[in-house]
Short mmCIF file of C-alpha atoms in Angstrom, two decimals:
data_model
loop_
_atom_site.label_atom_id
_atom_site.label_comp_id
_atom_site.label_asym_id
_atom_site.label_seq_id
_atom_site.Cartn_x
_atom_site.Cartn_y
_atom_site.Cartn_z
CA UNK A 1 9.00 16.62 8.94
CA UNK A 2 6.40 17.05 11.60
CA UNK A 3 2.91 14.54 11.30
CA UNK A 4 0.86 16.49 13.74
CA UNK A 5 3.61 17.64 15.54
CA UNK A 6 5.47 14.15 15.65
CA UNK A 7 9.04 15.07 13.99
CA UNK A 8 10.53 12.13 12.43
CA UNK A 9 13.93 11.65 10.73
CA UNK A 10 12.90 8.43 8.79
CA UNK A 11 10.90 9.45 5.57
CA UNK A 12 9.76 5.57 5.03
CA UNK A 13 6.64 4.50 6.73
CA UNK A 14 6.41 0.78 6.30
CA UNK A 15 3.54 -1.54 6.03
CA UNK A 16 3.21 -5.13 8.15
CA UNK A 17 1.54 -7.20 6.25
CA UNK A 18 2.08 -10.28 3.67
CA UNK A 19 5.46 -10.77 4.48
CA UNK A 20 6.24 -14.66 5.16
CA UNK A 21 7.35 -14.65 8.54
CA UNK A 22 6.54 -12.02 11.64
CA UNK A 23 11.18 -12.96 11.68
CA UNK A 24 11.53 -11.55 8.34
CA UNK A 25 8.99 -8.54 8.98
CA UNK A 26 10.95 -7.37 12.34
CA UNK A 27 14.35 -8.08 9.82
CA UNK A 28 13.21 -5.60 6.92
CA UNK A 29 11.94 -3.13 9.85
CA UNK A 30 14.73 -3.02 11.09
CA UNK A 31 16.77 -2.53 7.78
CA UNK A 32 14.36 0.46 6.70
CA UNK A 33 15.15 2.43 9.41
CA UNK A 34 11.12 3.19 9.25
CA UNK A 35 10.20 4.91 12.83
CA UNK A 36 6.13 4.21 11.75
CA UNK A 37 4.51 1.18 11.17
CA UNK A 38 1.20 0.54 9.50
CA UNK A 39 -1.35 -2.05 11.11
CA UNK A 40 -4.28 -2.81 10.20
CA UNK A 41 -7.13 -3.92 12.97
CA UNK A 42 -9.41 -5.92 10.91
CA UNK A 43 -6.86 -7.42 9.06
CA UNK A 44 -4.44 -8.47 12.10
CA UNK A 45 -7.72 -9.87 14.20
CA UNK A 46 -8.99 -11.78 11.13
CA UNK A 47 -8.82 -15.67 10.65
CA UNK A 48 -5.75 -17.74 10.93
CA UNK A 49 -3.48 -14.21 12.69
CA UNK A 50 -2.24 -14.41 15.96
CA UNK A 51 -3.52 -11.36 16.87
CA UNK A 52 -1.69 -11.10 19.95
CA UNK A 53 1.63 -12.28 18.77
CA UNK A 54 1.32 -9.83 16.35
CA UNK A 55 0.78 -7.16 18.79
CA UNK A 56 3.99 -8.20 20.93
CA UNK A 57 6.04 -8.35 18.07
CA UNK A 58 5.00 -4.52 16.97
CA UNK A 59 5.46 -3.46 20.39
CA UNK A 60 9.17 -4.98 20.59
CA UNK A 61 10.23 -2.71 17.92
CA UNK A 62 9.32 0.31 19.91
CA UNK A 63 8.00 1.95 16.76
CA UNK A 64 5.06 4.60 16.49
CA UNK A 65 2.10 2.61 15.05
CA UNK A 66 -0.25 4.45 12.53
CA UNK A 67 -3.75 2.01 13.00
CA UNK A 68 -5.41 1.58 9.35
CA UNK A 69 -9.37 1.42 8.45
CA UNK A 70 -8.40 -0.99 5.56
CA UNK A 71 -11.12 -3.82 4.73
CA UNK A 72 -13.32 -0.37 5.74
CA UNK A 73 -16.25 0.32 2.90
CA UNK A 74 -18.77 2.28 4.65
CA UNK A 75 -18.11 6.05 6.63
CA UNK A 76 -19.59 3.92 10.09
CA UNK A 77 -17.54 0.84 9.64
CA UNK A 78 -14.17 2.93 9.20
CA UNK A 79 -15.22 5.23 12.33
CA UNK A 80 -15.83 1.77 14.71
CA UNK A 81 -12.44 0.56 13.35
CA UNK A 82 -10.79 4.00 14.29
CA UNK A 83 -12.34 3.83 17.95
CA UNK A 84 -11.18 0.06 18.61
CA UNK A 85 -7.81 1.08 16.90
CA UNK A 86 -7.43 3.85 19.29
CA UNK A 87 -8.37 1.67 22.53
CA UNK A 88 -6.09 -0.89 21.33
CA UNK A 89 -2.73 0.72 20.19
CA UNK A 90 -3.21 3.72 22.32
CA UNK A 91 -2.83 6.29 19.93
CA UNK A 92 -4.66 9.11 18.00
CA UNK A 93 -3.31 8.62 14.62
CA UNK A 94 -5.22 7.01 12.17
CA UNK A 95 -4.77 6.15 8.62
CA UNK A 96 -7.76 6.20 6.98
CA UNK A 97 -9.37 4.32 4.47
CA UNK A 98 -12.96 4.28 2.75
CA UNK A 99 -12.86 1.77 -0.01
CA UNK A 100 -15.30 2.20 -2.81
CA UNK A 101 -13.86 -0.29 -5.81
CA UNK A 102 -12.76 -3.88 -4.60
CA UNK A 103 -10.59 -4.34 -8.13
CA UNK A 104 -8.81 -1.06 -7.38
CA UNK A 105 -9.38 0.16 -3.90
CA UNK A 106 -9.81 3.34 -4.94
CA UNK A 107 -10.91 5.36 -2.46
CA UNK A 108 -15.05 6.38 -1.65
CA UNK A 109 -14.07 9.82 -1.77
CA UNK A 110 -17.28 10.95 -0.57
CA UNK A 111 -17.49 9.11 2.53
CA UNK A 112 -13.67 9.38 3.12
CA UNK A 113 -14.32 13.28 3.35
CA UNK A 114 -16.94 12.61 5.85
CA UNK A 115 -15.35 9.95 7.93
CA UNK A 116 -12.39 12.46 8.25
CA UNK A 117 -14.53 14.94 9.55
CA UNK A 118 -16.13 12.79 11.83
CA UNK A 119 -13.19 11.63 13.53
CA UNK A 120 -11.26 14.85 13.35
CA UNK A 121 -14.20 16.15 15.81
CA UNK A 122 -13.68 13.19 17.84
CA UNK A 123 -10.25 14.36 18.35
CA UNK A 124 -8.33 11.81 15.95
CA UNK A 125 -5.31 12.94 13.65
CA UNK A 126 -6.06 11.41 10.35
CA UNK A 127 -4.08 10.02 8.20
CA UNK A 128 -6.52 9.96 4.97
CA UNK A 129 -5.46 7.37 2.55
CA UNK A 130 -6.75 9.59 -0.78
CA UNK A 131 -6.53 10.11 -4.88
CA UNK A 132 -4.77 13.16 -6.33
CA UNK A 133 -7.46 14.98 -7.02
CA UNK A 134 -7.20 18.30 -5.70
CA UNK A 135 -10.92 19.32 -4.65
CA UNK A 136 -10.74 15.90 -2.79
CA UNK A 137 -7.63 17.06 -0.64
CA UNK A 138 -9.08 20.91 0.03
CA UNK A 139 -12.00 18.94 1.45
CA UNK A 140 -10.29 16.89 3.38
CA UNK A 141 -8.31 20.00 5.30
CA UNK A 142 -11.20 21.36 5.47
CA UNK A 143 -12.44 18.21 7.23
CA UNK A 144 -9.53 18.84 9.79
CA UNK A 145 -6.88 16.61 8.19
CA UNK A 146 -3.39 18.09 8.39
CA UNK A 147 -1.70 15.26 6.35
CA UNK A 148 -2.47 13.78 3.32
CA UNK A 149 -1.60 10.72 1.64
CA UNK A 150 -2.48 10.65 -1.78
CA UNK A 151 -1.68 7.04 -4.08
CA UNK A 152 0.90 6.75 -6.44
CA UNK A 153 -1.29 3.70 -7.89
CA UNK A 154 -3.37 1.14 -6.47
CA UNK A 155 -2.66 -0.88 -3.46
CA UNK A 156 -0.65 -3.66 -4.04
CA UNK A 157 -0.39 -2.57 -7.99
CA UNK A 158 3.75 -2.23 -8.21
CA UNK A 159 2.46 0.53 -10.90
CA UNK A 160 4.56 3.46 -9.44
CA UNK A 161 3.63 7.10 -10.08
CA UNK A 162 0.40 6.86 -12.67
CA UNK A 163 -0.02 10.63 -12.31
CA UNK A 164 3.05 12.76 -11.90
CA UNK A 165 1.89 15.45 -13.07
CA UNK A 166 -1.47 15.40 -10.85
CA UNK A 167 0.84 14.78 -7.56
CA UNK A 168 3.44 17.61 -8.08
CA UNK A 169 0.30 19.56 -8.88
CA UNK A 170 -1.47 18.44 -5.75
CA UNK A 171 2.32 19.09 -3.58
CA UNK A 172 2.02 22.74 -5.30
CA UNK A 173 -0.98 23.69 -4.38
CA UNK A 174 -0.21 22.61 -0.22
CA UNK A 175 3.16 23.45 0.28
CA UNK A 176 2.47 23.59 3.93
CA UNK A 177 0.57 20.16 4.62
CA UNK A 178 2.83 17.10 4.97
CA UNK A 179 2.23 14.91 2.06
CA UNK A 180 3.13 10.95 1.80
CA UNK A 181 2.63 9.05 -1.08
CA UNK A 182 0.53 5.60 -0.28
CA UNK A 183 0.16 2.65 -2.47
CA UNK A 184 1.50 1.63 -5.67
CA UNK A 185 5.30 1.82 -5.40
CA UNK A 186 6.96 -1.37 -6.88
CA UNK A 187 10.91 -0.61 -6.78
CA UNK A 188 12.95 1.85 -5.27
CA UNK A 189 13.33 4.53 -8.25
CA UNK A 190 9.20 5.00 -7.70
CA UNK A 191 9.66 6.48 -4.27
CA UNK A 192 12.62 8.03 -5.29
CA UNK A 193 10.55 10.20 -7.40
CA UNK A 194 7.91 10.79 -5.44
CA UNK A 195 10.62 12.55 -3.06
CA UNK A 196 12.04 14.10 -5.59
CA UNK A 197 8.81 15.90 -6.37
CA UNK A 198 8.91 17.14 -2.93
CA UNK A 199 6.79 14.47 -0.94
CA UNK A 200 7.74 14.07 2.83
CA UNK A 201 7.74 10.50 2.67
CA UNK A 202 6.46 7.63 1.67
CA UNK A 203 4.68 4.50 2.63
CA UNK A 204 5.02 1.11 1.17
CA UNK A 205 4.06 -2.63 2.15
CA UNK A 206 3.70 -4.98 -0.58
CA UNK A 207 7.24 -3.62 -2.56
CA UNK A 208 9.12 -5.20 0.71
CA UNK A 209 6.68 -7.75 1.52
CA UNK A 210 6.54 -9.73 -1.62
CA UNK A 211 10.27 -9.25 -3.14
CA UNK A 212 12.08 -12.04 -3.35
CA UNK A 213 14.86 -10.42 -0.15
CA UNK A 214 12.26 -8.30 1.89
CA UNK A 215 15.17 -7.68 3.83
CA UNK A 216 17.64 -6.81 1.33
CA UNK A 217 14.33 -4.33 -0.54
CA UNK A 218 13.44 -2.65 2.51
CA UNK A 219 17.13 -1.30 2.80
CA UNK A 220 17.29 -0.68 -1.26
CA UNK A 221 13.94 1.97 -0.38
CA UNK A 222 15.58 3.20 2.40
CA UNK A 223 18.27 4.75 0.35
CA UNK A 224 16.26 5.75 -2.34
CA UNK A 225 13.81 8.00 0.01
CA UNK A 226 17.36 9.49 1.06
CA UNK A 227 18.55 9.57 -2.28
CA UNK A 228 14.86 11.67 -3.45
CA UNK A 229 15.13 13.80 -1.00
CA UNK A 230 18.71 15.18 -1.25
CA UNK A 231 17.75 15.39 -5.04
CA UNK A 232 15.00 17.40 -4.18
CA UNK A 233 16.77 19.83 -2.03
CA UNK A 234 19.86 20.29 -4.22
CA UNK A 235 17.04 22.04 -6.39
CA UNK A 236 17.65 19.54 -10.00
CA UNK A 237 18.08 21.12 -13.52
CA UNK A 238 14.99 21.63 -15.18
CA UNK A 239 14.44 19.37 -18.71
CA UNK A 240 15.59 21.09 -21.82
CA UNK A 241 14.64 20.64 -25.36
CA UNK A 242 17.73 21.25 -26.71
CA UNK A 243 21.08 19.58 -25.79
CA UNK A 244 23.89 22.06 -24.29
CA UNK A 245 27.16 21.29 -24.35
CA UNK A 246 29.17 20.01 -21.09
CA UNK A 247 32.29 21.51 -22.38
CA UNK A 248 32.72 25.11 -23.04
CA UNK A 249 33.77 25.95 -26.84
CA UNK A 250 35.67 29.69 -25.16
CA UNK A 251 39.28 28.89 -25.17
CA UNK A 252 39.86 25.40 -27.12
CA UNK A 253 41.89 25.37 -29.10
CA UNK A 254 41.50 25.75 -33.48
CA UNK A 255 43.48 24.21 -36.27
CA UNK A 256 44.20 26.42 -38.92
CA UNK A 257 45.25 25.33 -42.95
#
């Protein structure tokens, strides 16, 4: 599963905020088994965060960092956030994010598409944080994005997949760009379906941040991105309207008079 040539074997990208201690957060890192770890600039350097703590703690895990535009609602403030996110951590991945709604964070598609373009130029592998919609995502490789990461539902929302059909369309129509479904997951059975319709991963934050074990979730996800993606390569049975019977009626046995 290469990201711009970056081949991972963990197909959970984790998120590092909200969770109640930075003990906890390097405990349910750890138990993922997520090689990628989301951070966001403006959120990490913002009031009341030890910024630098922070920093040494991310660092200690030896884990690829993929920076984040979020807070970002305006093609210029995501771009300044990309180029202090790529002094700071080093790196040329971004995952960006153009926020148009506050109540749903739905994505500014229009200035998304831009941004991307903008920093693709610049020489930045983006990461764009996107809807399903599939005009949106042909703009966005057009843009010079070679990933996408379209929601499963709003950040933070626990609302799993709100458009399955939409996202195996959209994972149809690219079967060559790597595909992770951001946002929305709640429980482990959502991203086990979202690898079972043939996504390369997923990324999550909230799910493990705010469950009652962050721990003990980030290991339950864990399994079921495993879980999804062996499903999805042992090629399931497709629905059927009619039942068929397990056990073949050639050679039982008959009663007569």
């Amino acid at each position: 599963m290469p990201f711009y040539g970056v081949d991972l074997s963990s197909r959970l990208l984790l998120g590092t905020a909200r969770y109640p201690s930075p003990a906890v957060l390097g405990q349910a890192i750890k138990a993922s088994g997520a090689e990628v770890v989301t951070v966001s600039l403006r959120r990490e350097s913002g009031p009341g965060r030890a910024g630098q703590a922070f920093w040494s703690l991310v660092q200690e895990t030896g884990l690829r960092v993929l920076p984040n535009t979020a807070g970002c609602h305006t093609v210029k403030e995501a771009v300044t956030t990309a180029h202090m996110a790529r002094e700071l951590f080093d790196t040329k991945w971004i995952k960006l994010e153009v926020i148009r709604d506050d109540d749903t964070l739905q994505p500014d598609i229009f200035g998304l598409v831009e941004a991307a373009r903008v920093l693709s130029d610049e020489g930045f592998e983006v990461f764009p944080y996107t809807t399903e919609d599939l005009a949106v995502a042909d703009r966005l490789v057009e843009a010079g994005c070679r990933v996408l990461m379209p929601w499963g539902a709003p950040i933070g929302s626990a609302r799993g997949l709100n458009n399955v059909y939409g996202l195996r369309t959209l994972r149809a129509h690219f079967p060559d760009i790597p595909m992770v479904v951001d946002a929305g997951l709640g429980v482990p059975s959502h991203a086990a379906a979202a690898m079972e319709l043939g996504y390369d991963a997923v990324l999550l934050n909230t799910a493990v941040a705010e469950a009652g074990d962050p721990v003990g979730m980030a290991k339950a996800f864990a399994l079921a991105v495993d879980a999804g993606r062996l499903a999805h390569l042992a090629r399931p049975m497709e629905p059927r309207d009619m039942a068929v019977p397990s056990t073949p009626v050639f050679g039982k046995a008959a009663l007569g008079d």
